[in-house]
XYZ file of C-alpha atoms in Angstrom:
421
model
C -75.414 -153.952 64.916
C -72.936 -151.024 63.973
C -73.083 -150.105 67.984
C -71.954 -153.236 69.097
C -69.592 -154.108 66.413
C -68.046 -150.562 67.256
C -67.912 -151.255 71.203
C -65.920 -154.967 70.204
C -63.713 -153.240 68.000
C -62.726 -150.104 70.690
C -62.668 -152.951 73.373
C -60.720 -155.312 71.094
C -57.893 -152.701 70.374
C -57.091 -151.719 74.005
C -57.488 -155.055 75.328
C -55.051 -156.155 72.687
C -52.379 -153.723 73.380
C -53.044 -154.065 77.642
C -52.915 -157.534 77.137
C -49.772 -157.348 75.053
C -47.747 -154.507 77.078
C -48.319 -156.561 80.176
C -46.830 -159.976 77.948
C -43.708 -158.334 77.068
C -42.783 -157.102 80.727
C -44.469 -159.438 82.845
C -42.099 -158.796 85.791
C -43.658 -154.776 85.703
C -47.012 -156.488 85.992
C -45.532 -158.751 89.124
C -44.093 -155.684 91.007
C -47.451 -153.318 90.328
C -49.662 -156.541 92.029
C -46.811 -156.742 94.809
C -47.402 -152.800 95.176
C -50.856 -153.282 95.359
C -50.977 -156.063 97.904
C -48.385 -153.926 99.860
C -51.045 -150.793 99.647
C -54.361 -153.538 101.292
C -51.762 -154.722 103.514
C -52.287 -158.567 102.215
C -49.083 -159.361 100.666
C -48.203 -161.920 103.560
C -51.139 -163.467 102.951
C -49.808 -165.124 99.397
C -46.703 -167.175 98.233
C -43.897 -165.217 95.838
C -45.119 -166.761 93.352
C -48.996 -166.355 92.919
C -48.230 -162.808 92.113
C -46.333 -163.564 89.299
C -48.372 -166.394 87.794
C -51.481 -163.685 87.964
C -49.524 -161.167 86.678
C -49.160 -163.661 83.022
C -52.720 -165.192 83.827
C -54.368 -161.599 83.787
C -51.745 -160.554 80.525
C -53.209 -163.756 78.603
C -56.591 -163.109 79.825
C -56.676 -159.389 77.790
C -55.064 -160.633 74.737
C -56.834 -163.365 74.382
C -59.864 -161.477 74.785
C -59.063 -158.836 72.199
C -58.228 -160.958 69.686
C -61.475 -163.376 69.958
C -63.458 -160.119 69.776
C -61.350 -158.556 66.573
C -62.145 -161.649 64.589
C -65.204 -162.639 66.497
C -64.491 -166.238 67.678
C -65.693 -167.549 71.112
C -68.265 -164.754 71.049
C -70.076 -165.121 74.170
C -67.096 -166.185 76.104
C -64.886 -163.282 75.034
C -67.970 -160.758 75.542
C -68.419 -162.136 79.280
C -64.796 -162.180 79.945
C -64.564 -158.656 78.598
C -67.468 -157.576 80.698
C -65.765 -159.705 84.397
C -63.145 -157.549 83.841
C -64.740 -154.598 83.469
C -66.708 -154.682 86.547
C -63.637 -155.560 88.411
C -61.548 -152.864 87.075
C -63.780 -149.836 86.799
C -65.054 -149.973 91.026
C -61.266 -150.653 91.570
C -60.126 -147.836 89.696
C -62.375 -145.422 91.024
C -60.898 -146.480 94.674
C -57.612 -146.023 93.078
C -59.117 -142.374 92.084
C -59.614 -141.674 95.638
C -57.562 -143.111 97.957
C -54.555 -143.189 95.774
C -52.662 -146.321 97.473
C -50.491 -146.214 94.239
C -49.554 -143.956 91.751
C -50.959 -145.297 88.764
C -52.970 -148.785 87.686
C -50.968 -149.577 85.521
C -53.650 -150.403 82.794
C -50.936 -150.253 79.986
C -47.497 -150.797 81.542
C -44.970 -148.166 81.277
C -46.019 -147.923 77.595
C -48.654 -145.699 78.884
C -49.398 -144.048 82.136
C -52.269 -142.716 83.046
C -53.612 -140.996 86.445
C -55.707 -143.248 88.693
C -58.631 -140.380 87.805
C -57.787 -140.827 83.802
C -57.745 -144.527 84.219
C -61.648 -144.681 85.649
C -62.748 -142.361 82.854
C -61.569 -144.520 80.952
C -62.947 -147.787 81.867
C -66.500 -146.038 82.481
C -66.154 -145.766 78.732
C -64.824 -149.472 78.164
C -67.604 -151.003 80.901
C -70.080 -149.109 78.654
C -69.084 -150.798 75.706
C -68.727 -154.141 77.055
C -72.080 -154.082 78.548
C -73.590 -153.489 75.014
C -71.310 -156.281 73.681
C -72.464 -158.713 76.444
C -76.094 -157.910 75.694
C -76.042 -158.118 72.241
C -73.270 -160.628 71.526
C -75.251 -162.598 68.557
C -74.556 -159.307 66.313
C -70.477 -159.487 66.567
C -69.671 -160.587 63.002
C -67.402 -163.335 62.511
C -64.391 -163.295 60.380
C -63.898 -166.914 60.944
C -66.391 -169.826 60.542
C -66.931 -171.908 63.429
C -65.015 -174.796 62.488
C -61.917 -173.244 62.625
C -62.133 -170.554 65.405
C -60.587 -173.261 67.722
C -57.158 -173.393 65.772
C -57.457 -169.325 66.427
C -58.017 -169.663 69.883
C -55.483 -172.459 70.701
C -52.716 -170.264 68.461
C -53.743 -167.088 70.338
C -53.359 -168.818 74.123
C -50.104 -170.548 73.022
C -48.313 -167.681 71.269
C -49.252 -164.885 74.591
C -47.786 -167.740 77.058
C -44.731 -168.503 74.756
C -44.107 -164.661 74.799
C -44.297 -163.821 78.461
C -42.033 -167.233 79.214
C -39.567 -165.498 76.478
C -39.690 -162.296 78.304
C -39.157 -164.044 81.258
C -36.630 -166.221 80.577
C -34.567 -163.107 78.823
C -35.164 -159.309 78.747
C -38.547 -158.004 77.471
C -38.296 -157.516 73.619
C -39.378 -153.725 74.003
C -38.181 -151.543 76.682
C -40.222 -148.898 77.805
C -38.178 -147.717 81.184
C -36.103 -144.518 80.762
C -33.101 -147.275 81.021
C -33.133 -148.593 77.382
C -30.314 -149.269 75.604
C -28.982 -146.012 73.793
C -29.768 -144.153 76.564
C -27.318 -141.579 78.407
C -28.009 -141.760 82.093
C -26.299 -138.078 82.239
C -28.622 -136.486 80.195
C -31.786 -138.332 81.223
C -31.089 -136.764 84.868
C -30.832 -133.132 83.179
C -33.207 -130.223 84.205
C -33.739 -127.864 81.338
C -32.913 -123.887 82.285
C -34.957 -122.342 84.605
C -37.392 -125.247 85.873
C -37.463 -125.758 89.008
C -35.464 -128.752 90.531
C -36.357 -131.841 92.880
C -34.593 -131.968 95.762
C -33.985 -135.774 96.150
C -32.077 -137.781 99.451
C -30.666 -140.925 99.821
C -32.030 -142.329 103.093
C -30.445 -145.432 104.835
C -32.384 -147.767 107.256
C -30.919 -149.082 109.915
C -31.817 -151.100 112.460
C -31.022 -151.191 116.550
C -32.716 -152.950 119.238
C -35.312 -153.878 117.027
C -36.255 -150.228 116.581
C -36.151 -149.051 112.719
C -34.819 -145.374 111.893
C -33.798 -143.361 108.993
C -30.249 -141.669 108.063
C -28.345 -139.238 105.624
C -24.946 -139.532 104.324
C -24.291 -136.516 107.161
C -25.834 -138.348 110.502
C -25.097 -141.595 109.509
C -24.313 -143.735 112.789
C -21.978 -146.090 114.427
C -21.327 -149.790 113.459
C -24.002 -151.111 116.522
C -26.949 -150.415 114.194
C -27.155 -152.615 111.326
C -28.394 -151.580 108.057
C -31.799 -152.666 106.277
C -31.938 -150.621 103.314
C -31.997 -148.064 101.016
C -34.349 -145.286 99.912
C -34.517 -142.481 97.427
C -36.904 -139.816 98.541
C -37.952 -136.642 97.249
C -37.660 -133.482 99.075
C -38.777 -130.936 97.718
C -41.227 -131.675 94.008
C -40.413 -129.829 91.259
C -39.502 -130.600 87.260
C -39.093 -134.418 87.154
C -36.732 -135.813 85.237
C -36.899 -138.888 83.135
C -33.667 -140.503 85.288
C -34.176 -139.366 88.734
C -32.872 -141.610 91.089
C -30.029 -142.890 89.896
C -27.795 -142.788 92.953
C -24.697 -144.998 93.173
C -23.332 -144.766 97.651
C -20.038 -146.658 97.745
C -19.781 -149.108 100.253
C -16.097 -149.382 100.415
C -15.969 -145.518 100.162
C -19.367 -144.563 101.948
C -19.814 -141.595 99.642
C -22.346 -140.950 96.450
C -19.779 -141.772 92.960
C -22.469 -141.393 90.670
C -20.565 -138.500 88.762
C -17.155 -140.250 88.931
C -18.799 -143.539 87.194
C -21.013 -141.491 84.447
C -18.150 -139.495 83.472
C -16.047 -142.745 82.890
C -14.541 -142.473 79.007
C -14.090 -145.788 79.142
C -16.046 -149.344 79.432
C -17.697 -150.004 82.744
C -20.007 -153.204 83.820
C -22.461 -152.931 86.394
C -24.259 -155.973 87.866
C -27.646 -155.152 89.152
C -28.718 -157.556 91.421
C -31.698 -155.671 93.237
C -32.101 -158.225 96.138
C -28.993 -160.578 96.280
C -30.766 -162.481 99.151
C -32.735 -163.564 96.207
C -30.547 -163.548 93.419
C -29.953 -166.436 90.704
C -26.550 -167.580 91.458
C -26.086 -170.192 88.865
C -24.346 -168.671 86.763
C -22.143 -166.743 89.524
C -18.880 -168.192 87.482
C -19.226 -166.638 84.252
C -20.197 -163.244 86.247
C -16.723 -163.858 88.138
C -14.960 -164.599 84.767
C -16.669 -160.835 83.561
C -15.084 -158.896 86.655
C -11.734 -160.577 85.874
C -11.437 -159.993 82.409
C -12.927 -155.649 83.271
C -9.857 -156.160 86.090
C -7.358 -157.392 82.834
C -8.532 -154.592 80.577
C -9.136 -151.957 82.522
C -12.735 -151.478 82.736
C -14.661 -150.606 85.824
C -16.922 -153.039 87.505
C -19.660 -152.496 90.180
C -22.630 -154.215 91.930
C -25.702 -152.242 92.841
C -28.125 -153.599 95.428
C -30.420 -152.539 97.951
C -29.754 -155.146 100.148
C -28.186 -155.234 103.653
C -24.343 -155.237 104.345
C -25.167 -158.941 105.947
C -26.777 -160.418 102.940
C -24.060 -159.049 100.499
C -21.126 -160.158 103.080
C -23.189 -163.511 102.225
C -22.964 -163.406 98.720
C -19.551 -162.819 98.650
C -18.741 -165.731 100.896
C -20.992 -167.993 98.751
C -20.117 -166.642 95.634
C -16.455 -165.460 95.929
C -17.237 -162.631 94.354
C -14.163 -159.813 94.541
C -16.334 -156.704 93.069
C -17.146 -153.776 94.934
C -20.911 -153.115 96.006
C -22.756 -149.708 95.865
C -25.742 -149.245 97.318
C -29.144 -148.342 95.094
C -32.822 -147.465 95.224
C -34.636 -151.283 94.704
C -37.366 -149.887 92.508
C -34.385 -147.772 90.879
C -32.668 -151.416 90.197
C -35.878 -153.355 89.033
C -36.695 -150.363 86.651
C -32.912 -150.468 85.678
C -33.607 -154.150 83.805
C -35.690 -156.922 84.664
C -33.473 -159.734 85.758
C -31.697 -160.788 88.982
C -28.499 -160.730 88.805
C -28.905 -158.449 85.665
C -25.441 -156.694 83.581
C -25.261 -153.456 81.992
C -22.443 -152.303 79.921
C -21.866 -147.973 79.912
C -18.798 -146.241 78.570
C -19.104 -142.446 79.112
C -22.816 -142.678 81.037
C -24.720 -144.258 77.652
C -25.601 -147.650 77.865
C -24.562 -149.657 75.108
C -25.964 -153.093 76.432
C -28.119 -155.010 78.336
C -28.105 -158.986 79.410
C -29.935 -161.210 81.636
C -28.513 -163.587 83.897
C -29.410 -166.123 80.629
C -27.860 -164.287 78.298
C -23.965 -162.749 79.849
C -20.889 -162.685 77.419
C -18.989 -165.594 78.053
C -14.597 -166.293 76.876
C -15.489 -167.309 73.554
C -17.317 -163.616 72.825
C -14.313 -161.833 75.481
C -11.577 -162.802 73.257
C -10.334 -158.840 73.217
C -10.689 -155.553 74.135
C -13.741 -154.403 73.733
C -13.121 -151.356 71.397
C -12.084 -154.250 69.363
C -15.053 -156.052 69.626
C -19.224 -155.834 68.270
C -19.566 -156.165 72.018
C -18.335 -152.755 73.142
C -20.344 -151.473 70.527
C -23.953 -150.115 71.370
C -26.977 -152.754 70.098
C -28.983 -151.439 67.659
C -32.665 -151.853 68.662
C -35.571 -150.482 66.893
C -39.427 -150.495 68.526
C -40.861 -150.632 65.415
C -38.598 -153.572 63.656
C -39.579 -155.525 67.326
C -43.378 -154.929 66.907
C -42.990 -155.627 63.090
C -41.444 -158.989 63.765
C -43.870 -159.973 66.670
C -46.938 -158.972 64.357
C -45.354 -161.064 61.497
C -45.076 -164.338 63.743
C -48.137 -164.130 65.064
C -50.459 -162.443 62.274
C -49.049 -164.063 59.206
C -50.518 -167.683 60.597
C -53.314 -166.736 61.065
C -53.856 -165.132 57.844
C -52.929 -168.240 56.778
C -56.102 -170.105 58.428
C -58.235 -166.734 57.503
C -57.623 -167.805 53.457
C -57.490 -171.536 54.219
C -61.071 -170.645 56.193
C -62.045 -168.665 52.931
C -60.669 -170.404 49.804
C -61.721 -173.751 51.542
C -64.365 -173.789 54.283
C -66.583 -171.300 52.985
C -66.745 -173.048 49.508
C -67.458 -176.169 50.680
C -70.381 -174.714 52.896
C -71.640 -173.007 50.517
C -71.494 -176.007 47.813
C -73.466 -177.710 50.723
C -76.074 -175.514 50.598
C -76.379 -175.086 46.715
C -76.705 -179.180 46.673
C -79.368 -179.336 49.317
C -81.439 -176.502 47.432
């Protein structure tokens, strides 16, 4: 019995916080399945969508399955669930391990990443564990009685879908990309003395006659070959910074003005949109209003993308949008913040704010300058407060039902029994 209880508990905890790092960034989970169809070579073979849903089905799946095994409800569902996965994950992993189609699983988000070879150590641990739990799933003690481990398991399902839809809808509530808010892009790209630099490129792809070729800055060619994308790539591998390919090309300009925009002492706006082709444009107005009122003030604005000169001549036409593009690294953007179109507000490289395309400053919060207003001033965000508050709305219920299950349930079973005897 201590075994197994042991092996629910270890395989409660991790598949609690997997489950949960995965809820609060469901987008990261999207792009690692889109990387991972891209590596098999299948990722024609599915709609845009079916990615994501999987990405908040699998998210669900692992919370849901760590919490029915910390308080041992729907024992021998959670305990086969937990041992499906397992096999799935562990013979994939090792692959992973081998062939190394990706960089990393991505068991546990950006909270923590492991190698491919660290992440099939440990699920030969985990698959241990949940084979003993599967086996021997009569022994998990309950912490709730039977006839109230369905208001556990219906809270549980609804609160992990009603935070991924949140984190969808907005910004995830914790940020664990080297882009958070308080962060100084400057000093994130800094190499400390004496270790040895990356040499990193900007690549362009263009496109002529069907035929597909890379460029530099220094050979790149005439207006008959029409441009596809761009790409960061790294040179030469040495110390890797935390902000490494963060690499602003002008399109107006056609030079790199990275420096020139992180040494800004004043406000600047940049609109990520990492694929404008497929880029919300509902609320194009009240990005157009933004530009206009940076214009009035002062402030600079910019656009990064990764898409085409085409599709941005398109969005401009569509849009009427006035504000100069750069050209960026697309995984750069989607790491940057997890919304398209998405706005960032910097003054001297730090970034002071973040918004989705749900969530932009509108005329009745512009009213002034923004030195002038809570606005231009960095959010205050704090990990621990977030997790604090998210544990509070979801734990405090069901400690709720816990003493209801106790004070009431119990009691009344056990009066059963005392009548009966």
């Amino acid at each position: 019995m201590v075994w197994v209880n042991a092996c629910r508990f270890l395989l409660a905890a991790l598949f609690i916080f997997s489950g949960f790092v995965k809820a609060v960034d469901p987008l990261w989970s999207f792009y690692k399945i889109q990387d991972y169809l891209t590596a098999f070579g299948i990722l024609s073979w599915f709609p845009t969508y079916l990615p994501l849903l999987f990405a908040v089905l699998l998210s669900a799946m692992e919370f849901c399955v760590g919490i029915f095994l910390l308080f041992g409800v729907r024992r021998k569902i959670a305990s086969t669930l937990a041992l499906l996965l397992m096999s799935v994950m562990t013979p994939l992993t090792l692959y992973l391990a081998l062939a190394n189609p990706v960089s990393d699983c991505g068991c546990f988000g950006d909270a923590w990443v492991l190698t491919n070879w660290q992440t099939f150590g440990k699920n030969i641990v985990l698959l241990i564990a949940a084979i003993s739990v599967f086996r021997e799933w009569k022994l998990i003690i309950r912490f709730i009685t039977m006839k109230m481990e369905w208001m556990v398991s219906l809270y549980t399902i609804l609160f992990v879908f009603a935070l991924s839809c949140y984190c969808l809808e907005y910004l995830p509530i914790l940020d664990f990309r080297p882009y958070k808010i308080g962060t100084n892009i400057k000093s994130g790209m800094e190499i400390p003395e004496g270790a040895k630099k990356s040499v990193f490129e900007s690549r362009f792809v263009l496109e002529k006659d069907g035929k597909k070729q890379g460029f530099t800055l220094d050979n790149y060619p005439d207006s008959t070959w029409t441009f596809v994308e761009t790409r960061t790539i790294v040179k030469e591998k040495g110390y890797e910074p935390p902000i490494h390919d963060f690499s602003m090309i002008s399109l107006e300009m056609g030079e790199d003005i990275t420096e020139q925009v992180l040494a800004d002492k004043g406000y600047t706006f940049l609109l990520v949109a990492h694929r404008v082709e497929e880029a919300d444009d509902s609320n194009i107005d009240l990005i157009n209003e933004i530009y206009d009122y940076s214009v009035e003030h002062g402030y600079g604005f910019y656009a990064l993308t990764s898409s085409p000169e085409e599709e941005i001549a398109q969005w401009r036409e569509r849009t009427g949008a006035e504000y100069p593009f750069c050209q960026m690294d697309d995984i750069t953007l989607k790491t940057i913040i997890r919304s398209n179109p998405g706005l960032l507000l910097i003054k001297d490289g730090t970034i002071l704010n973040k918004w989705s395309d749900n969530q932009l400053p509108d005329e009745y919060v512009l009213t002034d300058s923004l030195d002038k207003l809570e606005l231009g001033q960095q959010k205050w965000e704090s990990d621990l407060r977030t997790i604090g508050y998210v544990l509070m709305w979801f734990f405090i219920p069901l400690m709720v039902v816990m003493s209801v299950d106790i004070l009431v349930v119990k009691r009344r079973e056990q009066g059963r029994r005392v009548i009966s005897d």
